[in-house]
Amino acid sequence: MTPPHFDVTPQKERGVFNFLSRQLFFTPEPVTGVSLAGKTAIVTGSNAGVGLEVSRQLLDLGLSKLIMAVRNEDKGHAASANLPKGRDGKATIEVWKLGLASYDSIVAFAQRAATLERMDIAVMNAGLVMAKTALNESTGHDETIQVNYISTALLTVLLLPVAKAKRPAQGGIASRITLTSSDVATWTPFKEKTKNPLLPAFDTPGGKPTDRMMVSKLLGQFFLAELAKRVPPSAVVINYATPGMVHDSQFNREIDGTFGGKIAFVFIRRIGYTSLVAARHITDAIVKHGEESHGQYLSTQKLKPMAPIIYSDVGKEISER
């Protein structure tokens, strides 16, 4: 894959200096000047953290219908009860069950999405990082790879025909699908990259949980780059955005109680965004960027390069497997 023109090289973008500079000196601007009146959005992982704040921000832009896709419906309903506060209360908010650890749940969710009158926006935000590596009981894959990559990719693909079908009801305007990425996608050593087939290489015990999370986000970049070659932006605009490092999200809930997690939290608390601020990155990617962002990665509210391996010969070979 040949990288478009960026204001920074992939190698420099992944560097620690650039990462720290972004976290310490860049604050994303609130998204304004956009009306989402009459539009419908799906946000996965929306009962807490960045997903909840993205939901708030979309409602603040006048969104008419919000589908909160959550694993735990009770927590989803509790979160949804607070969303209308301070707003005009005209938006419809629904809580739908979505368990990314289950293919049946994903398929059922996509089928239900097909019943919507329109699907202007879909935000693939749900994800996890685990304290210990574990295998998914139904698929046999590493749980982090399963949820963050395989299941997210599957749901995205299943929503493509939904987006196509809803386009006439949206006045001919293509749907937007934004996947939540992470800066750490560029940091993994990706030792499994020579394995063929690739996915079974992660299905063995002993891997580091944090590296599994990093790899899952890198695989998401490979997926997006390949998907964009096959799906034109005239059909659906798909991009990938990082919220940056976040200190008050529940994404790290599995590791926050560990010794290493407690040490890391001190650092994250110092430089991390709040979920409210971090969510501006995602909201910006959804509503402020058009076809030029199709198949691209966004950071600091701009198009930025993905991990260097994506643009390499090795990356091309991995993508073609």
Short mmCIF file of C-alpha atoms in Angstrom, two decimals:
data_model
loop_
_atom_site.label_atom_id
_atom_site.label_comp_id
_atom_site.label_asym_id
_atom_site.label_seq_id
_atom_site.Cartn_x
_atom_site.Cartn_y
_atom_site.Cartn_z
CA MET A 1 0.00 0.00 0.00
CA THR A 2 1.42 3.39 -1.02
CA PRO A 3 0.90 6.03 1.67
CA PRO A 4 -0.87 9.25 0.68
CA HIS A 5 0.86 12.54 1.34
CA PHE A 6 1.05 13.25 5.07
CA ASP A 7 2.74 15.98 7.10
CA VAL A 8 4.79 13.32 8.90
CA THR A 9 6.38 10.00 7.96
CA PRO A 10 4.95 6.72 9.30
CA GLN A 11 8.20 6.15 11.21
CA LYS A 12 8.10 9.56 12.87
CA GLU A 13 4.39 9.31 13.65
CA ARG A 14 4.96 6.11 15.63
CA GLY A 15 7.80 7.59 17.67
CA VAL A 16 7.56 8.14 21.41
CA PHE A 17 8.44 11.83 21.06
CA ASN A 18 5.55 12.46 18.68
CA PHE A 19 3.18 10.46 20.86
CA LEU A 20 4.08 12.41 24.00
CA SER A 21 3.87 15.69 22.09
CA ARG A 22 0.36 14.85 20.96
CA GLN A 23 -0.75 13.89 24.44
CA LEU A 24 0.83 16.85 26.21
CA PHE A 25 0.36 19.68 23.74
CA PHE A 26 -2.63 18.85 21.53
CA THR A 27 -6.20 19.20 22.72
CA PRO A 28 -8.85 18.25 20.16
CA GLU A 29 -11.35 20.96 19.35
CA PRO A 30 -15.04 20.35 20.10
CA VAL A 31 -16.94 19.51 16.93
CA THR A 32 -19.36 22.26 15.93
CA GLY A 33 -21.06 23.61 12.84
CA VAL A 34 -22.65 20.29 11.89
CA SER A 35 -26.31 19.30 12.09
CA LEU A 36 -27.24 15.64 12.46
CA ALA A 37 -30.96 16.33 12.54
CA GLY A 38 -32.93 13.47 11.06
CA LYS A 39 -29.96 11.10 11.18
CA THR A 40 -29.47 7.75 12.92
CA ALA A 41 -26.25 6.52 14.51
CA ILE A 42 -25.07 3.24 16.00
CA VAL A 43 -22.32 3.41 18.64
CA THR A 44 -20.88 0.17 20.02
CA GLY A 45 -19.40 0.06 23.51
CA SER A 46 -21.46 3.13 24.34
CA ASN A 47 -22.40 2.60 27.98
CA ALA A 48 -19.17 4.15 29.31
CA GLY A 49 -15.96 5.95 28.42
CA VAL A 50 -15.25 7.21 24.92
CA GLY A 51 -18.29 5.47 23.42
CA LEU A 52 -20.65 7.19 25.84
CA GLU A 53 -19.04 10.57 25.22
CA VAL A 54 -19.23 10.10 21.44
CA SER A 55 -22.92 9.38 21.92
CA ARG A 56 -23.34 12.61 23.90
CA GLN A 57 -21.51 14.62 21.27
CA LEU A 58 -23.58 13.22 18.42
CA LEU A 59 -26.74 14.09 20.35
CA ASP A 60 -25.38 17.59 20.93
CA LEU A 61 -25.10 17.92 17.14
CA GLY A 62 -28.81 17.19 16.84
CA LEU A 63 -28.79 13.45 16.16
CA SER A 64 -32.36 12.18 15.90
CA LYS A 65 -31.86 8.51 16.74
CA LEU A 66 -29.11 6.79 18.73
CA ILE A 67 -28.62 3.05 18.95
CA MET A 68 -26.44 2.19 21.95
CA ALA A 69 -24.94 -1.23 21.20
CA VAL A 70 -23.77 -2.76 24.48
CA ARG A 71 -22.79 -6.10 25.97
CA ASN A 72 -24.65 -5.45 29.23
CA GLU A 73 -28.13 -4.10 28.59
CA ASP A 74 -28.70 -3.06 32.22
CA LYS A 75 -25.61 -0.85 32.12
CA GLY A 76 -26.69 0.43 28.74
CA HIS A 77 -30.11 1.47 30.02
CA ALA A 78 -28.52 3.13 33.06
CA ALA A 79 -26.23 5.14 30.79
CA SER A 80 -29.00 6.01 28.35
CA ALA A 81 -31.18 7.40 31.14
CA ASN A 82 -28.74 10.26 31.68
CA LEU A 83 -28.17 11.18 28.04
CA PRO A 84 -31.33 13.30 27.54
CA LYS A 85 -30.47 15.55 30.50
CA GLY A 86 -29.71 19.09 29.37
CA ARG A 87 -30.96 18.38 25.85
CA ASP A 88 -34.31 18.98 24.17
CA GLY A 89 -35.34 15.35 24.66
CA LYS A 90 -36.46 14.95 21.05
CA ALA A 91 -33.91 12.27 20.17
CA THR A 92 -34.87 8.61 20.29
CA ILE A 93 -32.38 6.50 22.24
CA GLU A 94 -32.48 2.71 22.08
CA VAL A 95 -30.28 0.13 23.81
CA TRP A 96 -29.49 -2.97 21.77
CA LYS A 97 -27.68 -6.10 22.86
CA LEU A 98 -24.32 -6.76 21.18
CA GLY A 99 -21.81 -9.30 22.45
CA LEU A 100 -18.68 -9.18 20.31
CA ALA A 101 -17.50 -12.45 21.83
CA SER A 102 -20.37 -14.25 20.08
CA TYR A 103 -20.88 -14.63 16.33
CA ASP A 104 -24.58 -15.31 16.92
CA SER A 105 -24.94 -11.99 18.73
CA ILE A 106 -23.12 -10.13 15.96
CA VAL A 107 -25.25 -11.66 13.21
CA ALA A 108 -28.45 -10.97 15.17
CA PHE A 109 -27.40 -7.36 15.70
CA ALA A 110 -26.69 -6.83 12.00
CA GLN A 111 -30.05 -8.34 11.10
CA ARG A 112 -31.75 -5.99 13.53
CA ALA A 113 -29.84 -3.04 12.08
CA ALA A 114 -31.32 -3.92 8.70
CA THR A 115 -34.75 -3.04 10.11
CA LEU A 116 -33.74 0.58 10.73
CA GLU A 117 -35.16 3.21 8.42
CA ARG A 118 -31.66 4.63 7.96
CA MET A 119 -28.11 4.12 9.23
CA ASP A 120 -26.17 7.30 8.63
CA ILE A 121 -23.39 6.56 11.11
CA ALA A 122 -21.89 3.49 12.73
CA VAL A 123 -19.08 3.75 15.27
CA MET A 124 -17.17 0.54 15.98
CA ASN A 125 -15.86 1.54 19.40
CA ALA A 126 -16.23 -1.54 21.64
CA GLY A 127 -13.02 -3.30 22.66
CA LEU A 128 -11.02 -4.71 25.54
CA VAL A 129 -7.58 -5.45 26.94
CA MET A 130 -7.28 -8.39 29.33
CA ALA A 131 -5.20 -9.00 32.44
CA LYS A 132 -4.42 -12.53 31.20
CA THR A 133 -4.58 -14.04 27.76
CA ALA A 134 -7.57 -16.33 27.31
CA LEU A 135 -9.28 -18.13 24.48
CA ASN A 136 -12.83 -17.44 23.39
CA GLU A 137 -14.92 -20.43 24.44
CA SER A 138 -16.97 -20.59 21.24
CA THR A 139 -14.39 -19.70 18.57
CA GLY A 140 -11.13 -20.86 20.14
CA HIS A 141 -9.40 -17.62 19.19
CA ASP A 142 -7.54 -15.34 21.57
CA GLU A 143 -10.25 -13.27 23.25
CA THR A 144 -8.61 -9.90 22.62
CA ILE A 145 -7.98 -10.68 18.96
CA GLN A 146 -11.52 -12.04 18.72
CA VAL A 147 -13.27 -8.97 20.11
CA ASN A 148 -11.02 -6.14 18.95
CA TYR A 149 -10.28 -7.46 15.48
CA ILE A 150 -12.21 -10.48 14.18
CA SER A 151 -15.63 -9.59 15.57
CA THR A 152 -15.29 -5.88 14.86
CA ALA A 153 -14.29 -6.66 11.27
CA LEU A 154 -17.20 -9.09 10.94
CA LEU A 155 -19.74 -6.57 12.20
CA THR A 156 -18.33 -3.92 9.87
CA VAL A 157 -18.67 -6.23 6.87
CA LEU A 158 -22.20 -7.26 7.86
CA LEU A 159 -23.24 -3.62 8.08
CA LEU A 160 -22.04 -2.84 4.54
CA PRO A 161 -25.18 -4.20 2.81
CA VAL A 162 -27.26 -2.40 5.43
CA ALA A 163 -25.52 0.85 4.53
CA LYS A 164 -26.13 0.22 0.84
CA ALA A 165 -29.82 -0.52 1.41
CA LYS A 166 -30.35 2.60 3.53
CA ARG A 167 -28.71 5.03 1.13
CA PRO A 168 -31.92 5.97 -0.74
CA ALA A 169 -33.62 6.87 2.57
CA GLN A 170 -30.59 9.04 3.36
CA GLY A 171 -31.06 11.16 0.27
CA GLY A 172 -28.36 9.28 -1.60
CA ILE A 173 -25.73 10.15 0.99
CA ALA A 174 -23.36 7.31 1.86
CA SER A 175 -23.21 6.05 5.44
CA ARG A 176 -20.12 6.67 7.58
CA ILE A 177 -18.42 3.89 9.51
CA THR A 178 -15.65 4.89 11.92
CA LEU A 179 -13.58 2.31 13.77
CA THR A 180 -11.79 3.25 16.98
CA SER A 181 -8.06 2.64 16.66
CA SER A 182 -5.15 3.22 19.03
CA ASP A 183 -1.65 4.69 18.88
CA VAL A 184 -0.33 1.40 20.25
CA ALA A 185 -1.00 -0.33 16.91
CA THR A 186 2.42 0.94 15.85
CA TRP A 187 4.25 -0.29 18.94
CA THR A 188 3.81 -4.05 18.77
CA PRO A 189 6.83 -6.13 17.72
CA PHE A 190 4.33 -8.31 15.83
CA LYS A 191 6.44 -11.44 16.19
CA GLU A 192 3.70 -13.53 14.60
CA LYS A 193 3.88 -11.72 11.26
CA THR A 194 5.71 -14.56 9.49
CA LYS A 195 3.14 -17.18 10.50
CA ASN A 196 0.87 -18.60 7.82
CA PRO A 197 -1.98 -18.83 8.54
CA LEU A 198 -1.71 -15.86 10.84
CA LEU A 199 -4.68 -15.95 13.21
CA PRO A 200 -3.98 -19.39 14.76
CA ALA A 201 -0.59 -18.04 15.86
CA PHE A 202 -2.39 -16.01 18.52
CA ASP A 203 -4.42 -18.94 19.81
CA THR A 204 -1.73 -20.30 22.10
CA PRO A 205 -1.24 -19.49 25.80
CA GLY A 206 1.65 -17.43 27.06
CA GLY A 207 1.27 -14.27 25.02
CA LYS A 208 1.44 -10.89 26.69
CA PRO A 209 -2.04 -9.37 27.09
CA THR A 210 -0.90 -5.84 26.25
CA ASP A 211 0.82 -7.04 23.09
CA ARG A 212 -2.32 -8.91 22.06
CA MET A 213 -4.20 -5.63 22.35
CA MET A 214 -1.58 -3.79 20.31
CA VAL A 215 -1.63 -6.47 17.61
CA SER A 216 -5.43 -6.45 17.51
CA LYS A 217 -5.38 -2.75 16.66
CA LEU A 218 -2.66 -3.28 14.04
CA LEU A 219 -4.70 -6.03 12.41
CA GLY A 220 -7.56 -3.55 12.31
CA GLN A 221 -5.39 -1.24 10.22
CA PHE A 222 -4.61 -4.06 7.78
CA PHE A 223 -8.34 -4.79 7.58
CA LEU A 224 -9.30 -1.19 6.91
CA ALA A 225 -6.66 -0.74 4.21
CA GLU A 226 -7.85 -3.85 2.36
CA LEU A 227 -11.55 -3.18 2.84
CA ALA A 228 -11.21 0.31 1.37
CA LYS A 229 -9.80 -1.22 -1.83
CA ARG A 230 -12.95 -3.29 -2.26
CA VAL A 231 -15.62 -0.84 -1.09
CA PRO A 232 -15.74 2.57 -2.81
CA PRO A 233 -16.43 5.69 -0.73
CA SER A 234 -19.47 6.32 -2.89
CA ALA A 235 -21.00 3.26 -1.17
CA VAL A 236 -19.82 3.91 2.39
CA VAL A 237 -17.04 6.03 3.86
CA ILE A 238 -14.95 4.00 6.31
CA ASN A 239 -12.13 5.43 8.40
CA TYR A 240 -10.11 4.63 11.50
CA ALA A 241 -9.43 7.14 14.30
CA THR A 242 -7.51 7.07 17.55
CA PRO A 243 -8.89 8.82 20.63
CA GLY A 244 -5.36 8.99 22.03
CA MET A 245 -4.45 7.78 25.50
CA VAL A 246 -7.42 8.05 27.88
CA HIS A 247 -7.16 7.93 31.66
CA ASP A 248 -10.80 7.56 32.74
CA SER A 249 -12.07 5.01 30.23
CA GLN A 250 -13.16 1.50 31.20
CA PHE A 251 -11.11 0.05 28.33
CA ASN A 252 -8.32 -0.93 30.74
CA ARG A 253 -10.67 -2.20 33.45
CA GLU A 254 -9.26 -5.75 33.28
CA ILE A 255 -5.70 -4.61 34.06
CA ASP A 256 -6.26 -1.56 36.26
CA GLY A 257 -6.25 -3.72 39.39
CA THR A 258 -2.99 -5.51 38.60
CA PHE A 259 0.37 -4.34 39.94
CA GLY A 260 1.54 -3.31 36.49
CA GLY A 261 -1.78 -1.66 35.79
CA LYS A 262 -1.55 0.47 38.93
CA ILE A 263 1.93 1.64 37.96
CA ALA A 264 0.84 2.38 34.40
CA PHE A 265 -2.19 4.31 35.65
CA VAL A 266 0.06 6.88 37.34
CA PHE A 267 1.65 7.62 33.96
CA ILE A 268 -1.63 7.48 32.05
CA ARG A 269 -3.29 9.81 34.56
CA ARG A 270 -0.57 12.38 33.97
CA ILE A 271 -0.78 12.51 30.18
CA GLY A 272 -4.11 10.91 29.26
CA TYR A 273 -7.19 12.69 27.99
CA THR A 274 -10.53 12.47 29.70
CA SER A 275 -13.07 10.42 27.76
CA LEU A 276 -14.96 13.61 26.96
CA VAL A 277 -11.93 15.20 25.30
CA ALA A 278 -10.72 11.99 23.66
CA ALA A 279 -14.14 11.40 22.11
CA ARG A 280 -13.76 14.59 20.09
CA HIS A 281 -11.22 12.75 17.92
CA ILE A 282 -13.82 10.12 17.05
CA THR A 283 -16.68 12.56 16.56
CA ASP A 284 -14.46 14.63 14.29
CA ALA A 285 -13.61 11.56 12.19
CA ILE A 286 -17.30 10.76 11.84
CA VAL A 287 -18.70 14.12 10.78
CA LYS A 288 -15.85 16.39 9.66
CA HIS A 289 -14.05 14.21 7.10
CA GLY A 290 -15.43 13.06 3.78
CA GLU A 291 -14.32 10.69 1.04
CA GLU A 292 -10.69 11.78 1.43
CA SER A 293 -10.66 9.86 4.72
CA HIS A 294 -11.88 6.59 3.18
CA GLY A 295 -9.53 3.80 4.22
CA GLN A 296 -7.42 6.26 6.19
CA TYR A 297 -6.33 6.76 9.79
CA LEU A 298 -6.94 9.93 11.75
CA SER A 299 -5.06 11.35 14.72
CA THR A 300 -5.13 14.89 16.12
CA GLN A 301 -8.16 15.49 13.89
CA LYS A 302 -6.04 15.06 10.74
CA LEU A 303 -5.21 12.28 8.31
CA LYS A 304 -2.06 10.58 9.56
CA PRO A 305 -0.07 7.51 8.48
CA MET A 306 -0.86 4.10 9.87
CA ALA A 307 1.83 1.79 11.23
CA PRO A 308 4.92 1.71 8.95
CA ILE A 309 4.47 -2.01 8.23
CA ILE A 310 1.17 -1.28 6.45
CA TYR A 311 3.09 0.49 3.66
CA SER A 312 5.92 -2.06 3.40
CA ASP A 313 6.43 -5.10 1.17
CA VAL A 314 6.01 -7.26 4.27
CA GLY A 315 2.71 -5.56 4.98
CA LYS A 316 1.54 -6.15 1.43
CA GLU A 317 2.36 -9.85 1.76
CA ILE A 318 0.49 -10.08 5.07
CA SER A 319 -2.56 -8.35 3.57
CA GLU A 320 -2.67 -10.83 0.70
CA ARG A 321 -2.66 -13.94 2.89
#
